[in-house]
XYZ file of C-alpha atoms in Angstrom:
347
model
C 28.783 31.344 62.668
C 26.992 28.557 64.666
C 23.281 27.780 63.596
C 22.284 28.934 67.183
C 23.585 32.353 66.527
C 21.824 32.948 63.056
C 18.708 31.737 64.802
C 19.359 34.828 67.723
C 19.832 37.169 64.929
C 16.986 36.057 62.625
C 14.437 35.956 66.067
C 15.733 39.543 66.965
C 14.540 40.776 63.941
C 11.229 38.737 63.426
C 11.819 36.871 60.637
C 10.468 33.567 59.713
C 12.463 30.777 59.284
C 12.671 27.006 59.046
C 15.707 25.187 59.897
C 15.756 22.318 57.310
C 19.249 20.487 57.792
C 22.333 20.740 59.254
C 26.230 20.398 58.019
C 28.380 17.566 59.531
C 31.560 15.649 57.880
C 29.889 12.865 56.575
C 29.973 12.334 52.588
C 26.179 11.632 51.973
C 23.509 13.940 52.005
C 20.744 12.433 54.017
C 17.232 13.705 53.085
C 14.423 12.481 55.409
C 10.569 13.857 54.747
C 8.181 11.204 57.069
C 8.631 8.004 55.520
C 10.994 9.092 52.459
C 14.740 8.431 53.382
C 17.076 9.450 50.578
C 20.821 8.918 50.965
C 23.250 10.293 48.161
C 26.678 10.108 47.620
C 28.166 13.465 47.644
C 31.080 12.794 45.637
C 29.498 10.717 43.130
C 26.673 13.580 42.317
C 29.411 16.402 42.301
C 30.948 14.346 39.467
C 27.538 14.197 37.587
C 27.288 17.423 38.299
C 31.091 18.410 36.937
C 30.350 16.290 33.718
C 28.099 19.195 32.128
C 31.451 21.293 32.523
C 33.224 18.270 30.839
C 31.243 18.220 27.726
C 31.790 21.684 27.338
C 35.431 21.596 27.728
C 35.274 18.748 25.611
C 34.506 21.057 22.666
C 37.183 23.873 23.168
C 40.153 21.906 24.772
C 42.885 20.146 22.680
C 44.697 16.790 22.959
C 41.995 14.886 24.996
C 42.631 16.857 28.289
C 39.089 17.756 28.838
C 38.914 13.984 29.706
C 42.264 14.261 32.148
C 40.570 17.552 33.816
C 37.452 15.078 34.241
C 39.345 12.583 35.711
C 41.804 14.244 38.029
C 39.474 16.847 39.136
C 38.879 15.168 42.296
C 42.712 13.466 42.219
C 44.421 16.616 42.727
C 43.345 18.004 45.928
C 45.082 20.991 47.612
C 47.668 20.359 49.978
C 49.834 23.190 51.953
C 52.833 23.334 53.440
C 53.724 26.588 54.966
C 57.148 27.871 56.261
C 57.682 27.006 59.854
C 58.923 30.572 60.142
C 56.068 32.243 59.013
C 53.783 34.375 61.291
C 51.040 35.402 58.841
C 51.932 39.114 60.081
C 52.638 41.989 57.550
C 56.055 42.993 57.230
C 57.244 45.712 59.420
C 59.144 48.292 57.949
C 61.500 50.555 59.365
C 60.474 54.076 58.390
C 63.498 56.060 59.727
C 65.329 55.002 56.529
C 64.550 55.336 52.831
C 63.292 52.804 50.881
C 65.296 50.959 48.130
C 63.584 51.564 44.944
C 61.858 49.378 42.442
C 60.447 49.917 39.029
C 57.096 48.492 37.656
C 57.945 48.055 33.477
C 54.891 47.543 31.858
C 53.617 47.640 28.116
C 50.096 48.380 26.508
C 48.435 45.510 27.144
C 49.802 44.793 30.733
C 47.826 43.827 33.687
C 48.821 43.478 37.711
C 50.567 46.168 37.711
C 48.807 47.293 40.531
C 49.031 44.100 42.256
C 52.812 44.232 42.012
C 53.346 47.502 43.230
C 51.198 46.963 46.058
C 53.711 43.793 46.942
C 56.601 45.690 46.437
C 55.493 48.640 48.625
C 54.173 46.252 51.559
C 57.785 44.347 51.444
C 59.310 47.843 51.899
C 60.110 49.124 48.333
C 59.263 52.538 46.966
C 57.993 51.943 43.739
C 57.848 53.746 40.582
C 55.624 53.111 37.375
C 57.422 52.777 34.222
C 56.058 52.679 30.784
C 58.166 51.337 27.643
C 57.413 54.684 26.449
C 59.703 56.157 29.005
C 62.656 53.823 27.798
C 62.099 54.316 24.308
C 61.895 58.046 24.510
C 64.797 58.327 26.664
C 62.895 59.947 29.933
C 63.648 56.546 32.109
C 67.554 54.954 32.769
C 66.635 52.607 35.555
C 70.135 53.757 37.152
C 68.462 54.523 40.478
C 66.439 51.089 40.579
C 67.643 48.290 42.038
C 64.441 46.019 41.768
C 62.746 45.292 38.351
C 59.624 43.869 38.303
C 58.030 42.636 34.598
C 54.228 42.161 34.884
C 51.627 40.170 33.426
C 48.938 40.750 30.594
C 48.899 40.340 27.384
C 51.092 43.080 26.017
C 50.341 44.262 22.545
C 47.346 41.532 22.637
C 49.820 38.705 21.823
C 50.021 39.654 18.564
C 52.658 37.425 16.964
C 52.747 35.535 20.358
C 53.246 36.577 23.807
C 55.498 38.766 24.618
C 57.011 39.174 21.417
C 55.902 42.252 20.619
C 57.178 43.960 24.018
C 60.284 41.948 23.424
C 60.778 43.691 20.172
C 60.319 46.988 21.456
C 63.255 46.703 23.545
C 65.408 44.580 21.265
C 64.771 47.017 18.231
C 65.134 50.548 19.952
C 68.258 51.694 20.608
C 67.583 53.383 24.050
C 65.243 50.549 25.602
C 67.574 48.269 24.747
C 70.894 49.817 26.385
C 68.587 50.604 29.372
C 67.544 46.645 30.166
C 71.251 45.431 28.892
C 72.601 48.082 31.825
C 70.132 47.355 34.193
C 71.145 43.504 34.118
C 74.922 43.915 33.594
C 74.798 45.255 37.301
C 75.916 42.934 40.358
C 73.756 45.199 42.831
C 70.212 44.146 41.052
C 67.215 41.839 41.628
C 64.155 41.343 39.254
C 61.235 39.267 38.544
C 59.087 38.539 35.634
C 55.847 37.144 36.069
C 53.593 35.677 33.094
C 53.714 38.082 30.556
C 56.883 39.336 32.139
C 58.300 35.821 32.370
C 57.557 35.564 28.648
C 59.479 38.738 27.978
C 62.532 37.622 29.732
C 62.733 34.291 28.009
C 61.962 36.377 24.878
C 65.198 38.305 25.600
C 67.596 35.507 26.709
C 67.646 36.711 29.981
C 68.023 33.389 32.088
C 70.443 31.524 30.601
C 72.462 33.763 27.999
C 75.123 31.366 27.927
C 73.181 28.644 26.266
C 72.807 28.259 22.751
C 69.127 27.331 22.821
C 67.338 29.747 24.505
C 64.220 29.110 26.766
C 60.743 29.191 25.184
C 57.452 29.810 26.132
C 55.159 27.752 24.243
C 51.238 27.349 23.923
C 49.820 25.165 26.414
C 49.143 21.734 25.550
C 45.058 22.821 26.166
C 45.442 24.558 23.021
C 43.547 27.123 25.224
C 44.218 29.902 27.730
C 43.944 28.286 31.181
C 43.213 30.160 34.396
C 42.870 28.724 37.821
C 43.904 28.167 41.341
C 46.681 25.370 41.668
C 49.909 24.908 44.123
C 53.738 25.024 43.328
C 56.285 23.035 45.216
C 59.151 24.983 45.851
C 62.547 23.015 46.572
C 66.549 23.846 47.548
C 67.199 26.830 45.929
C 69.767 29.692 45.504
C 67.064 32.263 44.286
C 67.511 35.698 46.483
C 63.774 35.972 46.635
C 62.659 32.104 47.429
C 65.283 30.689 48.761
C 63.485 30.878 52.367
C 60.303 29.234 50.931
C 62.296 26.038 50.210
C 59.893 23.109 51.412
C 57.034 25.239 51.143
C 53.871 23.941 49.432
C 51.818 27.006 48.487
C 48.537 27.967 46.722
C 48.523 30.152 43.561
C 47.001 31.368 40.802
C 48.032 30.981 36.855
C 46.326 32.647 33.806
C 48.001 32.029 30.866
C 47.803 30.714 27.357
C 51.348 30.590 26.229
C 52.646 28.941 29.664
C 54.965 25.788 28.481
C 58.585 26.001 29.819
C 60.197 24.541 26.966
C 63.907 23.382 28.184
C 65.846 21.994 25.530
C 68.511 20.560 27.882
C 68.267 18.322 30.825
C 67.078 19.452 33.726
C 70.626 19.883 35.759
C 71.436 22.957 33.310
C 68.575 24.880 34.756
C 67.835 26.838 37.984
C 64.153 25.298 38.566
C 62.920 26.994 41.696
C 59.198 25.528 41.740
C 57.083 23.139 40.076
C 53.510 22.280 40.252
C 51.761 20.906 43.097
C 51.140 17.786 40.615
C 52.813 16.802 36.978
C 49.309 16.199 35.574
C 46.820 18.517 34.130
C 45.266 20.249 35.204
C 47.494 20.970 38.416
C 50.100 21.680 35.961
C 48.050 23.926 33.412
C 50.215 23.732 30.405
C 52.506 20.457 30.482
C 55.783 22.518 30.976
C 58.848 20.392 30.753
C 60.256 18.933 33.748
C 56.471 20.168 35.794
C 58.656 23.774 35.856
C 56.876 26.480 37.274
C 59.269 28.826 38.469
C 63.193 29.022 37.692
C 66.097 31.897 38.001
C 69.225 32.697 36.097
C 72.284 31.235 37.670
C 73.150 34.024 40.109
C 69.687 33.325 41.739
C 69.079 36.939 41.302
C 66.610 37.085 38.371
C 63.542 35.176 38.761
C 60.947 34.228 36.039
C 57.437 32.845 36.939
C 54.225 31.913 35.149
C 52.339 31.588 38.295
C 50.936 35.111 39.434
C 52.694 35.268 43.034
C 51.768 38.682 43.206
C 47.914 38.136 42.678
C 48.454 35.391 45.978
C 49.960 37.725 48.760
C 46.658 38.160 50.679
C 44.727 35.509 52.472
C 41.629 36.463 50.882
C 43.531 36.319 47.335
C 43.512 32.511 47.680
C 40.682 30.489 46.378
C 41.540 27.937 49.221
C 43.282 28.713 52.176
C 44.143 26.526 55.191
C 41.388 26.325 57.617
C 41.792 28.407 60.907
C 44.628 30.640 59.994
C 44.018 34.214 60.638
C 46.655 35.691 58.243
C 47.628 39.332 57.205
C 49.645 38.333 54.357
C 50.016 34.792 52.852
C 53.745 33.408 52.718
C 54.177 34.771 48.974
C 54.863 38.065 50.685
C 58.069 36.933 52.132
C 59.413 36.807 48.490
C 59.146 40.791 47.910
C 60.519 41.069 51.561
C 63.448 38.898 50.527
C 64.722 41.088 47.616
C 64.410 44.554 49.764
C 66.367 42.866 52.649
C 69.112 41.488 49.904
C 69.215 45.301 48.502
C 69.582 46.635 51.755
C 72.210 44.200 52.820
C 74.100 45.172 49.759
C 74.346 49.201 50.788
């Protein structure tokens, strides 16, 4: 709002006020009081203000990364590159035909299932909630499901490691194991594993099953949980969900303690779809091999991502959004729309 607009409202309600300053584009805070003139460099004072956080961070962050964060916080500005075709409008769904079926897979301790369900529904899916007990007890086979989403969270409180208990519930239960194997053996299915779901798919060796050494998700180099807003650069890729976003740089939330991709082979052996906007900490919150944020299997149908794209589908979800845009959704919704259109094209 303009100053004059605010002043008008205050005057209408007879609220006394005093104008003490104006905002401008300068990097200097100018204080004037009679003969007193003080000019403060905002960048310098921001660093002084941030130092308290650094001193606290230093006591809980490993590998001298608190210092790295302090040195880099002003060197890693968020820059975005939206797809040229992105309109910002919500997806238009053809209500004359039935929606393809998607399922949310969760375990005790999971979270973000509502955000993922909302993204899927908004993109045109009929979404089903599936708990691990449904697989274990034989109530759910996923035979009518074409899109499976494994959600984030801290399944089983990360006891024994992230997603290890969740994976064990599949690997060591005959019914659940058969359901997952049958789903991934089909050629008409898609999946996305986000955060804890990414760790699950890695534990189940679903991304590069032909490799002798499987990918692993290790503890962040900071040796602590990282939660923040960063950016990822999406390269040219064959991912069903993300190929149309190639060339984009988008903001996204991260929240994980074990998000470091350990990729034992040379980079060309993996389908890395997206990398963090900066290779250094904290923009890359975990020091993943090859700066990896997202990757797919060799078919491009099965996507794993540590960043939470499902938590970043609306403009107001982002901690920072391009100024002046009035979008109804963010570009991330396109990933889920692409999934629906691919499935419809196979029918």
